[in-house]
PDB file of C-alpha atoms in Angstrom:
ATOM      1  CA  UNK A   1     -13.788-124.022-133.014  1.00 53.00           C
ATOM      2  CA  UNK A   2     -15.455-120.729-133.899  1.00 56.00           C
ATOM      3  CA  UNK A   3     -19.237-120.644-134.068  1.00 55.00           C
ATOM      4  CA  UNK A   4     -20.537-119.833-137.517  1.00 54.00           C
ATOM      5  CA  UNK A   5     -23.207-117.144-137.475  1.00 51.00           C
ATOM      6  CA  UNK A   6     -25.606-117.289-140.407  1.00 55.00           C
ATOM      7  CA  UNK A   7     -25.812-113.996-142.240  1.00 61.00           C
ATOM      8  CA  UNK A   8     -29.229-112.452-142.688  1.00 62.00           C
ATOM      9  CA  UNK A   9     -30.461-112.707-146.260  1.00 72.00           C
ATOM     10  CA  UNK A  10     -30.303-109.491-148.230  1.00 91.00           C
ATOM     11  CA  UNK A  11     -33.687-107.798-148.384  1.00 95.00           C
ATOM     12  CA  UNK A  12     -34.205-105.634-151.458  1.00 97.00           C
ATOM     13  CA  UNK A  13     -36.261-102.546-150.645  1.00 98.00           C
ATOM     14  CA  UNK A  14     -37.772-100.238-153.250  1.00 98.00           C
ATOM     15  CA  UNK A  15     -37.982 -96.688-151.869  1.00 98.00           C
ATOM     16  CA  UNK A  16     -40.549 -94.274-153.321  1.00 98.00           C
ATOM     17  CA  UNK A  17     -40.951 -90.593-152.555  1.00 98.00           C
ATOM     18  CA  UNK A  18     -44.290 -88.893-153.120  1.00 97.00           C
ATOM     19  CA  UNK A  19     -42.615 -85.513-153.659  1.00 97.00           C
ATOM     20  CA  UNK A  20     -40.848 -84.699-156.923  1.00 96.00           C
ATOM     21  CA  UNK A  21     -38.875 -81.754-155.475  1.00 92.00           C
ATOM     22  CA  UNK A  22     -35.098 -82.315-155.415  1.00 87.00           C
ATOM     23  CA  UNK A  23     -34.739 -80.711-151.970  1.00 89.00           C
ATOM     24  CA  UNK A  24     -37.814 -82.498-150.596  1.00 94.00           C
ATOM     25  CA  UNK A  25     -37.527 -83.338-146.902  1.00 96.00           C
ATOM     26  CA  UNK A  26     -39.323 -86.617-147.601  1.00 97.00           C
ATOM     27  CA  UNK A  27     -36.689 -87.496-150.181  1.00 97.00           C
ATOM     28  CA  UNK A  28     -34.138 -86.563-147.501  1.00 96.00           C
ATOM     29  CA  UNK A  29     -35.663 -89.233-145.265  1.00 98.00           C
ATOM     30  CA  UNK A  30     -35.023 -91.809-147.988  1.00 98.00           C
ATOM     31  CA  UNK A  31     -31.410 -90.664-148.412  1.00 97.00           C
ATOM     32  CA  UNK A  32     -30.964 -91.130-144.661  1.00 97.00           C
ATOM     33  CA  UNK A  33     -32.559 -94.572-144.827  1.00 97.00           C
ATOM     34  CA  UNK A  34     -30.146 -95.594-147.596  1.00 97.00           C
ATOM     35  CA  UNK A  35     -27.199 -94.330-145.543  1.00 96.00           C
ATOM     36  CA  UNK A  36     -28.442 -96.167-142.454  1.00 96.00           C
ATOM     37  CA  UNK A  37     -28.648 -99.407-144.419  1.00 93.00           C
ATOM     38  CA  UNK A  38     -25.063 -98.926-145.562  1.00 90.00           C
ATOM     39  CA  UNK A  39     -23.796 -98.035-142.066  1.00 89.00           C
ATOM     40  CA  UNK A  40     -25.978 -99.604-139.390  1.00 86.00           C
ATOM     41  CA  UNK A  41     -28.608-102.035-140.710  1.00 89.00           C
ATOM     42  CA  UNK A  42     -27.096-105.225-142.060  1.00 90.00           C
ATOM     43  CA  UNK A  43     -28.982-107.334-144.575  1.00 93.00           C
ATOM     44  CA  UNK A  44     -30.998-104.594-146.275  1.00 95.00           C
ATOM     45  CA  UNK A  45     -30.388-102.855-149.564  1.00 96.00           C
ATOM     46  CA  UNK A  46     -32.533 -99.839-150.452  1.00 97.00           C
ATOM     47  CA  UNK A  47     -32.883 -98.604-154.012  1.00 97.00           C
ATOM     48  CA  UNK A  48     -34.517 -95.249-154.667  1.00 98.00           C
ATOM     49  CA  UNK A  49     -37.053 -95.674-157.468  1.00 98.00           C
ATOM     50  CA  UNK A  50     -37.891 -92.411-159.225  1.00 98.00           C
ATOM     51  CA  UNK A  51     -41.588 -92.003-160.038  1.00 98.00           C
ATOM     52  CA  UNK A  52     -41.169 -88.703-161.948  1.00 98.00           C
ATOM     53  CA  UNK A  53     -40.853 -90.317-165.426  1.00 98.00           C
ATOM     54  CA  UNK A  54     -44.205 -92.106-165.167  1.00 98.00           C
ATOM     55  CA  UNK A  55     -46.949 -90.759-167.451  1.00 98.00           C
ATOM     56  CA  UNK A  56     -50.335 -90.087-165.938  1.00 98.00           C
ATOM     57  CA  UNK A  57     -52.355 -93.279-165.787  1.00 97.00           C
ATOM     58  CA  UNK A  58     -54.255 -93.771-169.014  1.00 97.00           C
ATOM     59  CA  UNK A  59     -55.314 -97.258-170.046  1.00 94.00           C
ATOM     60  CA  UNK A  60     -55.162 -96.150-173.699  1.00 96.00           C
ATOM     61  CA  UNK A  61     -51.382 -96.402-173.208  1.00 97.00           C
ATOM     62  CA  UNK A  62     -51.702-100.148-172.593  1.00 94.00           C
ATOM     63  CA  UNK A  63     -51.217-101.843-175.965  1.00 93.00           C
ATOM     64  CA  UNK A  64     -51.408-105.631-176.437  1.00 91.00           C
ATOM     65  CA  UNK A  65     -50.853-106.211-172.730  1.00 87.00           C
ATOM     66  CA  UNK A  66     -47.779-103.956-172.654  1.00 93.00           C
ATOM     67  CA  UNK A  67     -47.217-100.719-170.798  1.00 96.00           C
ATOM     68  CA  UNK A  68     -45.116 -97.686-171.791  1.00 97.00           C
ATOM     69  CA  UNK A  69     -41.364 -98.322-171.260  1.00 97.00           C
ATOM     70  CA  UNK A  70     -41.115 -96.103-168.150  1.00 98.00           C
ATOM     71  CA  UNK A  71     -44.061 -97.946-166.615  1.00 98.00           C
ATOM     72  CA  UNK A  72     -42.669-101.383-167.504  1.00 98.00           C
ATOM     73  CA  UNK A  73     -39.322-100.463-165.899  1.00 98.00           C
ATOM     74  CA  UNK A  74     -41.050 -99.144-162.769  1.00 98.00           C
ATOM     75  CA  UNK A  75     -43.259-102.224-162.450  1.00 98.00           C
ATOM     76  CA  UNK A  76     -40.194-104.469-162.776  1.00 98.00           C
ATOM     77  CA  UNK A  77     -38.431-102.632-159.921  1.00 98.00           C
ATOM     78  CA  UNK A  78     -41.459-103.132-157.677  1.00 98.00           C
ATOM     79  CA  UNK A  79     -41.809-106.779-158.692  1.00 98.00           C
ATOM     80  CA  UNK A  80     -38.155-107.491-157.868  1.00 98.00           C
ATOM     81  CA  UNK A  81     -38.306-105.805-154.445  1.00 98.00           C
ATOM     82  CA  UNK A  82     -38.939-107.788-151.278  1.00 97.00           C
ATOM     83  CA  UNK A  83     -40.473-104.796-149.534  1.00 98.00           C
ATOM     84  CA  UNK A  84     -41.395-101.153-150.067  1.00 98.00           C
ATOM     85  CA  UNK A  85     -40.462 -97.983-148.184  1.00 98.00           C
ATOM     86  CA  UNK A  86     -42.759 -95.044-148.880  1.00 98.00           C
ATOM     87  CA  UNK A  87     -41.887 -91.445-148.016  1.00 98.00           C
ATOM     88  CA  UNK A  88     -45.323 -89.916-148.236  1.00 96.00           C
ATOM     89  CA  UNK A  89     -45.856 -86.178-147.869  1.00 95.00           C
ATOM     90  CA  UNK A  90     -49.389 -85.005-147.197  1.00 93.00           C
ATOM     91  CA  UNK A  91     -51.327 -83.015-149.776  1.00 93.00           C
ATOM     92  CA  UNK A  92     -54.857 -82.013-148.719  1.00 93.00           C
ATOM     93  CA  UNK A  93     -55.131 -84.803-146.130  1.00 91.00           C
ATOM     94  CA  UNK A  94     -54.035 -87.435-148.644  1.00 95.00           C
ATOM     95  CA  UNK A  95     -51.163 -88.888-150.668  1.00 97.00           C
ATOM     96  CA  UNK A  96     -49.638 -86.856-153.487  1.00 97.00           C
ATOM     97  CA  UNK A  97     -50.819 -87.197-157.102  1.00 97.00           C
ATOM     98  CA  UNK A  98     -47.437 -88.565-158.319  1.00 98.00           C
ATOM     99  CA  UNK A  99     -47.449 -91.266-155.644  1.00 98.00           C
ATOM    100  CA  UNK A 100     -51.053 -92.279-156.314  1.00 98.00           C
ATOM    101  CA  UNK A 101     -50.254 -92.417-160.026  1.00 98.00           C
ATOM    102  CA  UNK A 102     -47.286 -94.726-159.374  1.00 98.00           C
ATOM    103  CA  UNK A 103     -49.379 -96.915-157.096  1.00 98.00           C
ATOM    104  CA  UNK A 104     -52.099 -97.219-159.722  1.00 98.00           C
ATOM    105  CA  UNK A 105     -49.694 -98.109-162.552  1.00 98.00           C
ATOM    106  CA  UNK A 106     -48.120-100.897-160.492  1.00 98.00           C
ATOM    107  CA  UNK A 107     -51.548-102.226-159.515  1.00 97.00           C
ATOM    108  CA  UNK A 108     -52.578-102.820-163.130  1.00 96.00           C
ATOM    109  CA  UNK A 109     -52.757-106.543-163.947  1.00 94.00           C
ATOM    110  CA  UNK A 110     -50.816-108.304-162.678  1.00 95.00           C
ATOM    111  CA  UNK A 111     -50.663-106.328-159.411  1.00 97.00           C
ATOM    112  CA  UNK A 112     -46.948-106.214-158.537  1.00 98.00           C
ATOM    113  CA  UNK A 113     -47.513-104.845-155.008  1.00 98.00           C
ATOM    114  CA  UNK A 114     -49.179-108.018-153.737  1.00 97.00           C
ATOM    115  CA  UNK A 115     -47.812-109.802-150.671  1.00 97.00           C
ATOM    116  CA  UNK A 116     -44.988-107.360-150.018  1.00 98.00           C
ATOM    117  CA  UNK A 117     -44.089-105.872-146.651  1.00 98.00           C
ATOM    118  CA  UNK A 118     -44.108-102.078-146.504  1.00 98.00           C
ATOM    119  CA  UNK A 119     -43.352 -99.149-144.224  1.00 98.00           C
ATOM    120  CA  UNK A 120     -44.199 -95.461-144.411  1.00 98.00           C
ATOM    121  CA  UNK A 121     -42.260 -92.436-143.209  1.00 98.00           C
ATOM    122  CA  UNK A 122     -43.295 -88.827-143.620  1.00 97.00           C
ATOM    123  CA  UNK A 123     -42.371 -85.309-142.672  1.00 96.00           C
ATOM    124  CA  UNK A 124     -44.027 -81.930-143.043  1.00 92.00           C
ATOM    125  CA  UNK A 125     -45.828 -79.413-140.906  1.00 88.00           C
ATOM    126  CA  UNK A 126     -48.345 -80.062-138.145  1.00 87.00           C
ATOM    127  CA  UNK A 127     -48.945 -83.797-137.918  1.00 84.00           C
ATOM    128  CA  UNK A 128     -45.840 -84.558-140.005  1.00 88.00           C
ATOM    129  CA  UNK A 129     -47.745 -86.112-142.896  1.00 90.00           C
ATOM    130  CA  UNK A 130     -49.677 -88.512-140.697  1.00 90.00           C
ATOM    131  CA  UNK A 131     -52.981 -88.249-142.545  1.00 93.00           C
ATOM    132  CA  UNK A 132     -51.306 -89.250-145.801  1.00 95.00           C
ATOM    133  CA  UNK A 133     -49.967 -92.329-144.051  1.00 96.00           C
ATOM    134  CA  UNK A 134     -53.410 -93.420-142.931  1.00 95.00           C
ATOM    135  CA  UNK A 135     -54.809 -92.900-146.418  1.00 96.00           C
ATOM    136  CA  UNK A 136     -51.901 -94.886-147.896  1.00 97.00           C
ATOM    137  CA  UNK A 137     -52.602 -97.733-145.482  1.00 97.00           C
ATOM    138  CA  UNK A 138     -56.217 -97.750-146.678  1.00 97.00           C
ATOM    139  CA  UNK A 139     -55.075 -97.924-150.316  1.00 97.00           C
ATOM    140  CA  UNK A 140     -52.702-100.741-149.352  1.00 97.00           C
ATOM    141  CA  UNK A 141     -55.588-102.940-148.229  1.00 97.00           C
ATOM    142  CA  UNK A 142     -56.788-103.300-151.808  1.00 96.00           C
ATOM    143  CA  UNK A 143     -53.223-103.699-153.117  1.00 97.00           C
ATOM    144  CA  UNK A 144     -52.547-106.563-150.666  1.00 97.00           C
ATOM    145  CA  UNK A 145     -49.588-104.653-149.214  1.00 98.00           C
ATOM    146  CA  UNK A 146     -48.701-105.531-145.617  1.00 98.00           C
ATOM    147  CA  UNK A 147     -47.623-102.455-143.637  1.00 98.00           C
ATOM    148  CA  UNK A 148     -45.716-102.608-140.376  1.00 97.00           C
ATOM    149  CA  UNK A 149     -47.818-101.078-137.619  1.00 96.00           C
ATOM    150  CA  UNK A 150     -45.083 -99.914-135.265  1.00 96.00           C
ATOM    151  CA  UNK A 151     -43.031 -97.882-134.984  1.00 97.00           C
ATOM    152  CA  UNK A 152     -44.796 -95.052-136.775  1.00 96.00           C
ATOM    153  CA  UNK A 153     -42.674 -92.207-138.123  1.00 97.00           C
ATOM    154  CA  UNK A 154     -44.166 -88.719-138.417  1.00 95.00           C
ATOM    155  CA  UNK A 155     -41.770 -85.775-138.231  1.00 96.00           C
ATOM    156  CA  UNK A 156     -42.697 -82.111-137.904  1.00 95.00           C
ATOM    157  CA  UNK A 157     -40.002 -80.585-140.109  1.00 93.00           C
ATOM    158  CA  UNK A 158     -40.598 -77.014-138.988  1.00 92.00           C
ATOM    159  CA  UNK A 159     -40.602 -77.284-135.207  1.00 89.00           C
ATOM    160  CA  UNK A 160     -37.222 -76.173-133.754  1.00 90.00           C
ATOM    161  CA  UNK A 161     -34.518 -77.334-133.611  1.00 93.00           C
ATOM    162  CA  UNK A 162     -33.866 -77.748-137.353  1.00 93.00           C
ATOM    163  CA  UNK A 163     -34.421 -81.274-138.616  1.00 95.00           C
ATOM    164  CA  UNK A 164     -33.024 -80.788-142.140  1.00 95.00           C
ATOM    165  CA  UNK A 165     -30.248 -78.774-143.730  1.00 94.00           C
ATOM    166  CA  UNK A 166     -30.754 -76.456-146.735  1.00 91.00           C
ATOM    167  CA  UNK A 167     -30.346 -79.385-149.165  1.00 91.00           C
ATOM    168  CA  UNK A 168     -33.101 -81.402-147.497  1.00 93.00           C
ATOM    169  CA  UNK A 169     -30.775 -83.806-145.641  1.00 94.00           C
ATOM    170  CA  UNK A 170     -31.873 -85.116-142.250  1.00 96.00           C
ATOM    171  CA  UNK A 171     -29.597 -83.748-139.516  1.00 96.00           C
ATOM    172  CA  UNK A 172     -31.619 -84.628-136.417  1.00 96.00           C
ATOM    173  CA  UNK A 173     -30.039 -87.538-134.491  1.00 95.00           C
ATOM    174  CA  UNK A 174     -33.238 -88.480-132.647  1.00 96.00           C
ATOM    175  CA  UNK A 175     -35.219 -88.656-135.893  1.00 96.00           C
ATOM    176  CA  UNK A 176     -32.443 -90.698-137.487  1.00 97.00           C
ATOM    177  CA  UNK A 177     -32.629 -93.226-134.658  1.00 97.00           C
ATOM    178  CA  UNK A 178     -36.416 -93.482-135.086  1.00 97.00           C
ATOM    179  CA  UNK A 179     -35.906 -94.010-138.809  1.00 98.00           C
ATOM    180  CA  UNK A 180     -33.448 -96.814-138.022  1.00 97.00           C
ATOM    181  CA  UNK A 181     -36.072 -98.493-135.836  1.00 97.00           C
ATOM    182  CA  UNK A 182     -38.573 -98.359-138.733  1.00 98.00           C
ATOM    183  CA  UNK A 183     -36.020-100.054-141.004  1.00 98.00           C
ATOM    184  CA  UNK A 184     -35.298-102.768-138.456  1.00 97.00           C
ATOM    185  CA  UNK A 185     -39.034-103.420-138.024  1.00 97.00           C
ATOM    186  CA  UNK A 186     -39.481-103.594-141.803  1.00 98.00           C
ATOM    187  CA  UNK A 187     -36.576-106.032-142.037  1.00 97.00           C
ATOM    188  CA  UNK A 188     -38.016-108.300-139.340  1.00 96.00           C
ATOM    189  CA  UNK A 189     -41.514-108.224-140.833  1.00 97.00           C
ATOM    190  CA  UNK A 190     -40.239-108.908-144.362  1.00 97.00           C
ATOM    191  CA  UNK A 191     -38.325-111.951-143.163  1.00 95.00           C
ATOM    192  CA  UNK A 192     -41.418-113.138-141.284  1.00 94.00           C
ATOM    193  CA  UNK A 193     -43.588-112.848-144.386  1.00 93.00           C
ATOM    194  CA  UNK A 194     -40.977-114.793-146.346  1.00 87.00           C
ATOM    195  CA  UNK A 195     -40.938-117.538-143.695  1.00 85.00           C
ATOM    196  CA  UNK A 196     -37.332-116.868-142.654  1.00 69.00           C
TER     197      UNK A 196
END
């Protein structure tokens, strides 16, 4: 008699990129993460959630407990996700304005970030976006987001050999393997938080 192996439950991950550029290397990291989930990480499904349509936070836009349609749709995507994957470029030692705006909209009552597992990846020059990650972790404390601690993923995009192609796609095998390890850690931590 064949042993029956229980399949891992599907974890729904909302992926957000702090850069709005189409050829953003950080967005390229998310494309690679989606591909990895399709090819090599069973039990996870990543959906890219575009933050570009969100208006700048303005509580005058909240009418009778309702938010603008783009905000309502974004909040629903976050609410339905089991965990969050941030690709957070670094602007002036911090997170980008579009990402902070998205975070703030989803934190309006009721806070739809609460009790979710999260991971951060980043790429850029120098420290590879690391300072934005530490600032995002600080913001996450108030949001009640639970970030994985290890492995960390910072990638210097400009140090040879080339890490991305001209369209912003990740082409570095070592970085791809590190990204896979982040996804596996996020999967394990999400299941732990859900008591699985």
